[in-house]
Amino acid sequence: MTEVLEFTQNLGDELLVKRKGLKSQNIEHKGLHDLVTNLDKYSEKKLVDFLGELVPKSGFIAEEGTSTKLGKEYNWIIDPIDGTTNFVHGLPCFAISIALQQKNKTILGLVHEMNLRESFYAYEGGEAYLNGNLIQVSKTKDLNQSLIATGFPYSDYGKTDPYLEVFKEIMQKSRGLRRLGSAATDLVYVAAGRFEAFYEYGLSPWDVAAGGYILQKAGGLVTEFSGKEDYIFGKTLIASNNFVYDELKEIINKYF
Ligand code: IPD
Ligand code: CA
Ligand code: CA
């Protein structure tokens, strides 16, 4: 864990410096509103090289496709910059997200939010930590005392209407809604008790694998909208402190 932590923190610091030199020709569109920069690719290449050497014969599920080779026993699930739109616009919330799976079971998760230099992590045999200190989900039981995070759809617009219905209802029944722009950070903020819950659809494994594991280790509950456990590949996600899960799921399932 220590080696991965140190490497990721240094990479985060390097990306913050390099971000200042980002030019419009370094930014491409992968989809209509889906951005990628040369620094996403740079970060992923550095991570793949380092982690591949750290665990020989390990494979990768990585957003920018630096390596697509899967390992028989170990696989890393990587988002080299989660929150690229924030990164491009200079908005301070973006993170590196790394999970390690052994035979499809997650055994390590790290989300490093670069601007605040906050590293959230968990590993098999340990608990969940933020910069070395134990973290736990919030104990709040009522949705009306809860702060909820979400992500706005920016590709699958076919589900915009149900999404907005859920948004309207939660806006009225909770203390407030936030959209940080980094799903990995949303998840670890639930783990640290800053949010009571987070929900979004249209997610990918690299957005959620590390954060979901850290959240579970901090006492939280994370499932697909349907309640199924496979949140990593399931594309929809409800993450919570446990206590507000049922109420949130009921609202989401009314519309989805
Ligand atoms: C995105 C962020 C965002 C979420 C999107 C993700 P990216 O990841 O996590 O918060 O709303 O669904 O794709 O593209 O910045 O790595
Ligand atoms: Ca992402
Ligand atoms: Ca990304």
PDB file of C-alpha atoms and ligand atoms in Angstrom:
ATOM      1  CA  MET A   1       0.000   0.000   0.000  1.00  0.00           C
ATOM      2  CA  THR A   2       2.715   2.490   1.005  1.00  0.00           C
ATOM      3  CA  GLU A   3       4.486   2.249  -2.360  1.00  0.00           C
ATOM      4  CA  VAL A   4       1.249   2.770  -4.318  1.00  0.00           C
ATOM      5  CA  LEU A   5       0.307   5.660  -2.046  1.00  0.00           C
ATOM      6  CA  GLU A   6       3.633   7.438  -2.393  1.00  0.00           C
ATOM      7  CA  PHE A   7       3.765   6.954  -6.153  1.00  0.00           C
ATOM      8  CA  THR A   8       0.216   8.247  -6.617  1.00  0.00           C
ATOM      9  CA  GLN A   9       0.722  11.291  -4.407  1.00  0.00           C
ATOM     10  CA  ASN A  10       3.854  12.247  -6.352  1.00  0.00           C
ATOM     11  CA  LEU A  11       2.057  11.708  -9.649  1.00  0.00           C
ATOM     12  CA  GLY A  12      -0.802  13.900  -8.406  1.00  0.00           C
ATOM     13  CA  ASP A  13       1.618  16.701  -7.520  1.00  0.00           C
ATOM     14  CA  GLU A  14       3.268  16.390 -10.932  1.00  0.00           C
ATOM     15  CA  LEU A  15      -0.113  16.563 -12.732  1.00  0.00           C
ATOM     16  CA  LEU A  16      -1.059  19.704 -10.795  1.00  0.00           C
ATOM     17  CA  VAL A  17       2.099  21.424 -12.024  1.00  0.00           C
ATOM     18  CA  LYS A  18       1.739  20.125 -15.596  1.00  0.00           C
ATOM     19  CA  ARG A  19      -1.936  21.215 -15.673  1.00  0.00           C
ATOM     20  CA  LYS A  20      -0.830  24.832 -15.685  1.00  0.00           C
ATOM     21  CA  GLY A  21       0.730  24.289 -19.115  1.00  0.00           C
ATOM     22  CA  LEU A  22      -2.370  22.629 -20.617  1.00  0.00           C
ATOM     23  CA  LYS A  23      -3.268  24.071 -24.044  1.00  0.00           C
ATOM     24  CA  SER A  24      -6.415  23.648 -26.147  1.00  0.00           C
ATOM     25  CA  GLN A  25      -4.506  21.427 -28.616  1.00  0.00           C
ATOM     26  CA  ASN A  26      -3.885  19.008 -25.694  1.00  0.00           C
ATOM     27  CA  ILE A  27      -7.628  18.441 -25.234  1.00  0.00           C
ATOM     28  CA  GLU A  28      -9.632  15.977 -27.355  1.00  0.00           C
ATOM     29  CA  HIS A  29     -13.278  14.910 -27.376  1.00  0.00           C
ATOM     30  CA  LYS A  30     -13.908  11.171 -26.897  1.00  0.00           C
ATOM     31  CA  GLY A  31     -17.646  11.793 -27.137  1.00  0.00           C
ATOM     32  CA  LEU A  32     -19.893  14.853 -27.402  1.00  0.00           C
ATOM     33  CA  HIS A  33     -19.018  16.148 -23.906  1.00  0.00           C
ATOM     34  CA  ASP A  34     -16.428  13.576 -22.916  1.00  0.00           C
ATOM     35  CA  LEU A  35     -12.964  15.125 -22.710  1.00  0.00           C
ATOM     36  CA  VAL A  36      -9.497  13.605 -22.583  1.00  0.00           C
ATOM     37  CA  THR A  37      -6.187  15.446 -22.305  1.00  0.00           C
ATOM     38  CA  ASN A  38      -2.610  14.442 -23.004  1.00  0.00           C
ATOM     39  CA  LEU A  39      -2.190  14.391 -19.208  1.00  0.00           C
ATOM     40  CA  ASP A  40      -4.894  11.727 -18.736  1.00  0.00           C
ATOM     41  CA  LYS A  41      -2.858   9.548 -21.110  1.00  0.00           C
ATOM     42  CA  TYR A  42       0.452  10.507 -19.461  1.00  0.00           C
ATOM     43  CA  SER A  43      -0.926   9.677 -15.998  1.00  0.00           C
ATOM     44  CA  GLU A  44      -2.304   6.323 -17.158  1.00  0.00           C
ATOM     45  CA  LYS A  45       0.963   5.309 -18.838  1.00  0.00           C
ATOM     46  CA  LYS A  46       2.931   6.087 -15.662  1.00  0.00           C
ATOM     47  CA  LEU A  47       0.455   4.138 -13.521  1.00  0.00           C
ATOM     48  CA  VAL A  48       0.388   1.127 -15.844  1.00  0.00           C
ATOM     49  CA  ASP A  49       4.201   0.969 -15.959  1.00  0.00           C
ATOM     50  CA  PHE A  50       4.573   1.277 -12.192  1.00  0.00           C
ATOM     51  CA  LEU A  51       1.726  -1.012 -11.115  1.00  0.00           C
ATOM     52  CA  GLY A  52       2.544  -3.628 -13.757  1.00  0.00           C
ATOM     53  CA  GLU A  53       6.034  -3.876 -12.355  1.00  0.00           C
ATOM     54  CA  LEU A  54       4.835  -3.876  -8.744  1.00  0.00           C
ATOM     55  CA  VAL A  55       2.575  -6.899  -9.326  1.00  0.00           C
ATOM     56  CA  PRO A  56       4.137  -9.018 -12.101  1.00  0.00           C
ATOM     57  CA  LYS A  57       1.655 -10.579 -14.553  1.00  0.00           C
ATOM     58  CA  SER A  58      -1.129  -8.266 -13.382  1.00  0.00           C
ATOM     59  CA  GLY A  59      -3.563  -6.959 -16.003  1.00  0.00           C
ATOM     60  CA  PHE A  60      -5.480  -3.716 -16.467  1.00  0.00           C
ATOM     61  CA  ILE A  61      -8.916  -2.230 -16.973  1.00  0.00           C
ATOM     62  CA  ALA A  62      -7.866   1.349 -17.650  1.00  0.00           C
ATOM     63  CA  GLU A  63      -9.990   4.182 -19.033  1.00  0.00           C
ATOM     64  CA  GLU A  64      -7.655   5.420 -21.764  1.00  0.00           C
ATOM     65  CA  GLY A  65      -6.794   1.935 -22.963  1.00  0.00           C
ATOM     66  CA  THR A  66      -3.001   2.105 -22.332  1.00  0.00           C
ATOM     67  CA  SER A  67      -3.161  -1.594 -21.589  1.00  0.00           C
ATOM     68  CA  THR A  68      -6.080  -3.906 -22.263  1.00  0.00           C
ATOM     69  CA  LYS A  69      -4.340  -7.078 -21.231  1.00  0.00           C
ATOM     70  CA  LEU A  70      -6.172  -8.898 -18.428  1.00  0.00           C
ATOM     71  CA  GLY A  71      -4.276 -10.870 -15.783  1.00  0.00           C
ATOM     72  CA  LYS A  72      -5.257 -14.393 -14.749  1.00  0.00           C
ATOM     73  CA  GLU A  73      -5.136 -13.566 -11.045  1.00  0.00           C
ATOM     74  CA  TYR A  74      -4.597  -9.820 -10.524  1.00  0.00           C
ATOM     75  CA  ASN A  75      -6.132  -6.839 -12.314  1.00  0.00           C
ATOM     76  CA  TRP A  76      -5.826  -3.115 -11.708  1.00  0.00           C
ATOM     77  CA  ILE A  77      -8.836  -0.896 -12.449  1.00  0.00           C
ATOM     78  CA  ILE A  78      -7.592   2.614 -13.131  1.00  0.00           C
ATOM     79  CA  ASP A  79      -8.933   6.075 -13.761  1.00  0.00           C
ATOM     80  CA  PRO A  80      -5.843   8.224 -14.380  1.00  0.00           C
ATOM     81  CA  ILE A  81      -7.803  11.469 -13.866  1.00  0.00           C
ATOM     82  CA  ASP A  82     -11.359  11.246 -12.602  1.00  0.00           C
ATOM     83  CA  GLY A  83     -12.911  14.661 -13.130  1.00  0.00           C
ATOM     84  CA  THR A  84     -11.230  15.611 -16.405  1.00  0.00           C
ATOM     85  CA  THR A  85     -13.751  18.386 -17.094  1.00  0.00           C
ATOM     86  CA  ASN A  86     -12.831  20.019 -13.766  1.00  0.00           C
ATOM     87  CA  PHE A  87      -9.152  19.452 -14.566  1.00  0.00           C
ATOM     88  CA  VAL A  88      -9.516  21.221 -17.924  1.00  0.00           C
ATOM     89  CA  HIS A  89     -11.450  24.146 -16.439  1.00  0.00           C
ATOM     90  CA  GLY A  90      -9.181  24.529 -13.392  1.00  0.00           C
ATOM     91  CA  LEU A  91     -11.926  23.590 -10.953  1.00  0.00           C
ATOM     92  CA  PRO A  92     -10.353  21.984  -7.874  1.00  0.00           C
ATOM     93  CA  CYS A  93     -11.867  18.520  -7.637  1.00  0.00           C
ATOM     94  CA  PHE A  94     -10.176  15.717  -9.556  1.00  0.00           C
ATOM     95  CA  ALA A  95      -8.586  12.467  -8.480  1.00  0.00           C
ATOM     96  CA  ILE A  96      -6.547   9.421  -9.410  1.00  0.00           C
ATOM     97  CA  SER A  97      -8.491   6.234  -8.756  1.00  0.00           C
ATOM     98  CA  ILE A  98      -6.846   2.814  -8.438  1.00  0.00           C
ATOM     99  CA  ALA A  99      -8.321  -0.546  -7.423  1.00  0.00           C
ATOM    100  CA  LEU A 100      -6.658  -3.950  -7.370  1.00  0.00           C
ATOM    101  CA  GLN A 101      -8.675  -7.118  -7.822  1.00  0.00           C
ATOM    102  CA  GLN A 102      -7.571 -10.664  -7.107  1.00  0.00           C
ATOM    103  CA  LYS A 103      -9.736 -13.175  -8.979  1.00  0.00           C
ATOM    104  CA  ASN A 104     -12.491 -10.543  -9.386  1.00  0.00           C
ATOM    105  CA  LYS A 105     -12.493  -9.614  -5.702  1.00  0.00           C
ATOM    106  CA  THR A 106     -11.284  -6.112  -4.822  1.00  0.00           C
ATOM    107  CA  ILE A 107      -8.441  -6.161  -2.305  1.00  0.00           C
ATOM    108  CA  LEU A 108      -7.162  -2.586  -2.473  1.00  0.00           C
ATOM    109  CA  GLY A 109      -8.599   0.825  -3.295  1.00  0.00           C
ATOM    110  CA  LEU A 110      -7.022   4.273  -3.453  1.00  0.00           C
ATOM    111  CA  VAL A 111      -8.582   7.592  -4.437  1.00  0.00           C
ATOM    112  CA  HIS A 112      -6.177  10.509  -4.333  1.00  0.00           C
ATOM    113  CA  GLU A 113      -7.855  13.915  -4.680  1.00  0.00           C
ATOM    114  CA  MET A 114      -5.027  16.028  -6.000  1.00  0.00           C
ATOM    115  CA  ASN A 115      -5.972  19.571  -5.007  1.00  0.00           C
ATOM    116  CA  LEU A 116      -6.478  18.942  -1.289  1.00  0.00           C
ATOM    117  CA  ARG A 117      -3.802  16.218  -1.370  1.00  0.00           C
ATOM    118  CA  GLU A 118      -6.270  13.856   0.285  1.00  0.00           C
ATOM    119  CA  SER A 119      -5.589  10.132  -0.130  1.00  0.00           C
ATOM    120  CA  PHE A 120      -8.474   7.840   0.762  1.00  0.00           C
ATOM    121  CA  TYR A 121      -7.561   4.166   0.813  1.00  0.00           C
ATOM    122  CA  ALA A 122      -8.440   0.705   2.091  1.00  0.00           C
ATOM    123  CA  TYR A 123      -6.982  -2.769   1.704  1.00  0.00           C
ATOM    124  CA  GLU A 124      -7.760  -6.362   2.710  1.00  0.00           C
ATOM    125  CA  GLY A 125      -6.979  -6.900   6.356  1.00  0.00           C
ATOM    126  CA  GLY A 126      -7.134  -3.172   7.089  1.00  0.00           C
ATOM    127  CA  GLU A 127      -9.846  -0.543   7.419  1.00  0.00           C
ATOM    128  CA  ALA A 128     -10.537   2.698   5.523  1.00  0.00           C
ATOM    129  CA  TYR A 129      -8.225   5.668   5.922  1.00  0.00           C
ATOM    130  CA  LEU A 130      -7.793   9.289   4.891  1.00  0.00           C
ATOM    131  CA  ASN A 131      -4.158  10.363   4.985  1.00  0.00           C
ATOM    132  CA  GLY A 132      -3.449   7.743   7.659  1.00  0.00           C
ATOM    133  CA  ASN A 133      -6.499   8.433   9.851  1.00  0.00           C
ATOM    134  CA  LEU A 134      -9.437   6.025  10.134  1.00  0.00           C
ATOM    135  CA  ILE A 135     -12.643   7.113   8.410  1.00  0.00           C
ATOM    136  CA  GLN A 136     -16.244   6.012   8.934  1.00  0.00           C
ATOM    137  CA  VAL A 137     -19.536   6.809   7.224  1.00  0.00           C
ATOM    138  CA  SER A 138     -21.901   9.301   8.855  1.00  0.00           C
ATOM    139  CA  LYS A 139     -24.457   8.092  11.390  1.00  0.00           C
ATOM    140  CA  THR A 140     -27.237  10.325  10.069  1.00  0.00           C
ATOM    141  CA  LYS A 141     -30.473   8.400   9.681  1.00  0.00           C
ATOM    142  CA  ASP A 142     -32.834  10.934   8.140  1.00  0.00           C
ATOM    143  CA  LEU A 143     -32.775  11.920   4.509  1.00  0.00           C
ATOM    144  CA  ASN A 144     -33.921  15.408   5.477  1.00  0.00           C
ATOM    145  CA  GLN A 145     -30.664  15.871   7.430  1.00  0.00           C
ATOM    146  CA  SER A 146     -28.548  14.406   4.651  1.00  0.00           C
ATOM    147  CA  LEU A 147     -26.306  15.989   2.034  1.00  0.00           C
ATOM    148  CA  ILE A 148     -26.475  13.975  -1.189  1.00  0.00           C
ATOM    149  CA  ALA A 149     -24.087  13.903  -4.151  1.00  0.00           C
ATOM    150  CA  THR A 150     -24.972  13.038  -7.725  1.00  0.00           C
ATOM    151  CA  GLY A 151     -23.551  13.226 -11.229  1.00  0.00           C
ATOM    152  CA  PHE A 152     -25.376  14.841 -14.139  1.00  0.00           C
ATOM    153  CA  PRO A 153     -25.799  12.707 -17.241  1.00  0.00           C
ATOM    154  CA  TYR A 154     -23.656  13.937 -20.115  1.00  0.00           C
ATOM    155  CA  SER A 155     -23.972  11.162 -22.672  1.00  0.00           C
ATOM    156  CA  ASP A 156     -26.975   8.845 -22.171  1.00  0.00           C
ATOM    157  CA  TYR A 157     -29.593  11.609 -22.461  1.00  0.00           C
ATOM    158  CA  GLY A 158     -32.384   9.083 -23.002  1.00  0.00           C
ATOM    159  CA  LYS A 159     -32.849   8.822 -19.228  1.00  0.00           C
ATOM    160  CA  THR A 160     -32.802  12.559 -18.534  1.00  0.00           C
ATOM    161  CA  ASP A 161     -36.493  12.714 -17.546  1.00  0.00           C
ATOM    162  CA  PRO A 162     -36.427   9.995 -14.860  1.00  0.00           C
ATOM    163  CA  TYR A 163     -33.114  11.460 -13.665  1.00  0.00           C
ATOM    164  CA  LEU A 164     -34.706  14.901 -13.230  1.00  0.00           C
ATOM    165  CA  GLU A 165     -37.717  13.423 -11.402  1.00  0.00           C
ATOM    166  CA  VAL A 166     -35.385  11.762  -8.903  1.00  0.00           C
ATOM    167  CA  PHE A 167     -33.402  15.000  -8.624  1.00  0.00           C
ATOM    168  CA  LYS A 168     -36.569  17.022  -7.897  1.00  0.00           C
ATOM    169  CA  GLU A 169     -37.732  14.668  -5.186  1.00  0.00           C
ATOM    170  CA  ILE A 170     -34.364  14.344  -3.443  1.00  0.00           C
ATOM    171  CA  MET A 171     -33.838  18.112  -3.645  1.00  0.00           C
ATOM    172  CA  GLN A 172     -37.014  18.579  -1.623  1.00  0.00           C
ATOM    173  CA  LYS A 173     -36.468  15.712   0.797  1.00  0.00           C
ATOM    174  CA  SER A 174     -32.775  16.219   1.661  1.00  0.00           C
ATOM    175  CA  ARG A 175     -30.577  18.989   3.058  1.00  0.00           C
ATOM    176  CA  GLY A 176     -29.164  19.525  -0.427  1.00  0.00           C
ATOM    177  CA  LEU A 177     -27.661  18.061  -3.567  1.00  0.00           C
ATOM    178  CA  ARG A 178     -24.116  18.532  -4.856  1.00  0.00           C
ATOM    179  CA  ARG A 179     -22.374  17.707  -8.142  1.00  0.00           C
ATOM    180  CA  LEU A 180     -18.601  17.615  -7.615  1.00  0.00           C
ATOM    181  CA  GLY A 181     -17.656  16.287 -11.054  1.00  0.00           C
ATOM    182  CA  SER A 182     -15.593  13.315  -9.855  1.00  0.00           C
ATOM    183  CA  ALA A 183     -17.484  10.128  -9.044  1.00  0.00           C
ATOM    184  CA  ALA A 184     -14.473   8.605  -7.281  1.00  0.00           C
ATOM    185  CA  THR A 185     -14.335  11.634  -4.976  1.00  0.00           C
ATOM    186  CA  ASP A 186     -18.116  11.521  -4.412  1.00  0.00           C
ATOM    187  CA  LEU A 187     -17.763   7.929  -3.198  1.00  0.00           C
ATOM    188  CA  VAL A 188     -14.916   8.551  -0.777  1.00  0.00           C
ATOM    189  CA  TYR A 189     -16.684  11.634   0.564  1.00  0.00           C
ATOM    190  CA  VAL A 190     -19.539   9.304   1.532  1.00  0.00           C
ATOM    191  CA  ALA A 191     -16.921   7.011   3.122  1.00  0.00           C
ATOM    192  CA  ALA A 192     -15.554   9.933   5.153  1.00  0.00           C
ATOM    193  CA  GLY A 193     -19.005  11.062   6.303  1.00  0.00           C
ATOM    194  CA  ARG A 194     -19.065  14.304   4.278  1.00  0.00           C
ATOM    195  CA  PHE A 195     -22.029  13.129   2.211  1.00  0.00           C
ATOM    196  CA  GLU A 196     -24.682  10.680   3.403  1.00  0.00           C
ATOM    197  CA  ALA A 197     -25.130   9.252  -0.091  1.00  0.00           C
ATOM    198  CA  PHE A 198     -24.270   9.473  -3.794  1.00  0.00           C
ATOM    199  CA  TYR A 199     -26.135   8.209  -6.866  1.00  0.00           C
ATOM    200  CA  GLU A 200     -25.486   8.339 -10.607  1.00  0.00           C
ATOM    201  CA  TYR A 201     -26.080   6.325 -13.782  1.00  0.00           C
ATOM    202  CA  GLY A 202     -23.850   5.794 -16.804  1.00  0.00           C
ATOM    203  CA  LEU A 203     -20.724   5.026 -14.772  1.00  0.00           C
ATOM    204  CA  SER A 204     -17.740   2.880 -15.722  1.00  0.00           C
ATOM    205  CA  PRO A 205     -15.697   0.431 -13.624  1.00  0.00           C
ATOM    206  CA  TRP A 206     -12.755   2.878 -13.279  1.00  0.00           C
ATOM    207  CA  ASP A 207     -15.071   5.558 -11.827  1.00  0.00           C
ATOM    208  CA  VAL A 208     -16.302   3.392  -8.987  1.00  0.00           C
ATOM    209  CA  ALA A 209     -14.094   0.345  -8.257  1.00  0.00           C
ATOM    210  CA  ALA A 210     -11.740   2.011  -5.763  1.00  0.00           C
ATOM    211  CA  GLY A 211     -14.229   4.406  -4.173  1.00  0.00           C
ATOM    212  CA  GLY A 212     -16.893   1.708  -3.728  1.00  0.00           C
ATOM    213  CA  TYR A 213     -14.444  -0.595  -1.972  1.00  0.00           C
ATOM    214  CA  ILE A 214     -13.220   2.199   0.342  1.00  0.00           C
ATOM    215  CA  LEU A 215     -16.835   3.045   1.138  1.00  0.00           C
ATOM    216  CA  GLN A 216     -17.651  -0.564   2.047  1.00  0.00           C
ATOM    217  CA  LYS A 217     -14.592  -0.665   4.305  1.00  0.00           C
ATOM    218  CA  ALA A 218     -15.811   2.529   6.006  1.00  0.00           C
ATOM    219  CA  GLY A 219     -19.154   0.878   6.829  1.00  0.00           C
ATOM    220  CA  GLY A 220     -21.161   2.029   3.809  1.00  0.00           C
ATOM    221  CA  LEU A 221     -23.413   0.231   1.375  1.00  0.00           C
ATOM    222  CA  VAL A 222     -23.033   0.376  -2.395  1.00  0.00           C
ATOM    223  CA  THR A 223     -25.242  -1.331  -4.988  1.00  0.00           C
ATOM    224  CA  GLU A 224     -26.728  -0.830  -8.438  1.00  0.00           C
ATOM    225  CA  PHE A 225     -30.061   1.045  -8.661  1.00  0.00           C
ATOM    226  CA  SER A 226     -31.793  -2.356  -8.605  1.00  0.00           C
ATOM    227  CA  GLY A 227     -30.076  -3.341  -5.363  1.00  0.00           C
ATOM    228  CA  LYS A 228     -27.783  -5.870  -7.085  1.00  0.00           C
ATOM    229  CA  GLU A 229     -24.257  -6.061  -5.729  1.00  0.00           C
ATOM    230  CA  ASP A 230     -22.331  -5.686  -8.982  1.00  0.00           C
ATOM    231  CA  TYR A 231     -21.853  -1.946  -8.787  1.00  0.00           C
ATOM    232  CA  ILE A 232     -18.440  -2.066 -10.530  1.00  0.00           C
ATOM    233  CA  PHE A 233     -19.744  -3.212 -13.902  1.00  0.00           C
ATOM    234  CA  GLY A 234     -23.406  -2.356 -13.352  1.00  0.00           C
ATOM    235  CA  LYS A 235     -23.295   1.272 -14.635  1.00  0.00           C
ATOM    236  CA  THR A 236     -25.810   2.574 -12.052  1.00  0.00           C
ATOM    237  CA  LEU A 237     -24.939   3.203  -8.463  1.00  0.00           C
ATOM    238  CA  ILE A 238     -26.413   4.042  -5.075  1.00  0.00           C
ATOM    239  CA  ALA A 239     -23.748   4.568  -2.429  1.00  0.00           C
ATOM    240  CA  SER A 240     -24.749   5.390   1.100  1.00  0.00           C
ATOM    241  CA  ASN A 241     -23.966   5.413   4.789  1.00  0.00           C
ATOM    242  CA  ASN A 242     -26.422   2.443   5.058  1.00  0.00           C
ATOM    243  CA  PHE A 243     -29.051   4.357   7.022  1.00  0.00           C
ATOM    244  CA  VAL A 244     -30.517   6.458   4.192  1.00  0.00           C
ATOM    245  CA  TYR A 245     -30.117   3.703   1.580  1.00  0.00           C
ATOM    246  CA  ASP A 246     -33.684   2.317   1.630  1.00  0.00           C
ATOM    247  CA  GLU A 247     -35.356   5.699   1.281  1.00  0.00           C
ATOM    248  CA  LEU A 248     -33.044   6.741  -1.536  1.00  0.00           C
ATOM    249  CA  LYS A 249     -33.469   3.449  -3.380  1.00  0.00           C
ATOM    250  CA  GLU A 250     -37.226   3.707  -3.136  1.00  0.00           C
ATOM    251  CA  ILE A 251     -37.208   7.191  -4.709  1.00  0.00           C
ATOM    252  CA  ILE A 252     -34.830   6.119  -7.504  1.00  0.00           C
ATOM    253  CA  ASN A 253     -36.825   2.990  -8.287  1.00  0.00           C
ATOM    254  CA  LYS A 254     -40.037   4.972  -8.613  1.00  0.00           C
ATOM    255  CA  TYR A 255     -38.635   6.548 -11.786  1.00  0.00           C
ATOM    256  CA  PHE A 256     -35.963   4.150 -13.092  1.00  0.00           C
TER     257      PHE A 256
HETATM  258  C1  IPD B   1     -16.472  11.343 -14.928  1.00  0.00           C
HETATM  259  C2  IPD B   1     -16.613  11.901 -13.542  1.00  0.00           C
HETATM  260  C3  IPD B   1     -17.963  12.538 -13.355  1.00  0.00           C
HETATM  261  C4  IPD B   1     -19.091  11.583 -13.662  1.00  0.00           C
HETATM  262  C5  IPD B   1     -18.909  10.930 -15.013  1.00  0.00           C
HETATM  263  C6  IPD B   1     -17.530  10.295 -15.144  1.00  0.00           C
HETATM  264  P1  IPD B   1     -14.006  11.342 -16.049  1.00  0.00           P
HETATM  265  O1  IPD B   1     -15.209  10.723 -15.097  1.00  0.00           O
HETATM  266  O2  IPD B   1     -16.459  10.895 -12.568  1.00  0.00           O
HETATM  267  O3  IPD B   1     -18.168  12.990 -12.027  1.00  0.00           O
HETATM  268  O4  IPD B   1     -20.293  12.301 -13.633  1.00  0.00           O
HETATM  269  O5  IPD B   1     -19.913   9.952 -15.153  1.00  0.00           O
HETATM  270  O6  IPD B   1     -17.380   9.758 -16.426  1.00  0.00           O
HETATM  271  O7  IPD B   1     -14.507  11.257 -17.446  1.00  0.00           O
HETATM  272  O8  IPD B   1     -13.740  12.699 -15.590  1.00  0.00           O
HETATM  273  O9  IPD B   1     -12.920  10.370 -15.772  1.00  0.00           O
HETATM  274 CA    CA B   2     -13.937   8.806 -14.424  1.00  0.00          CA
HETATM  275 CA    CA B   3     -10.921   9.741 -16.380  1.00  0.00          CA
END
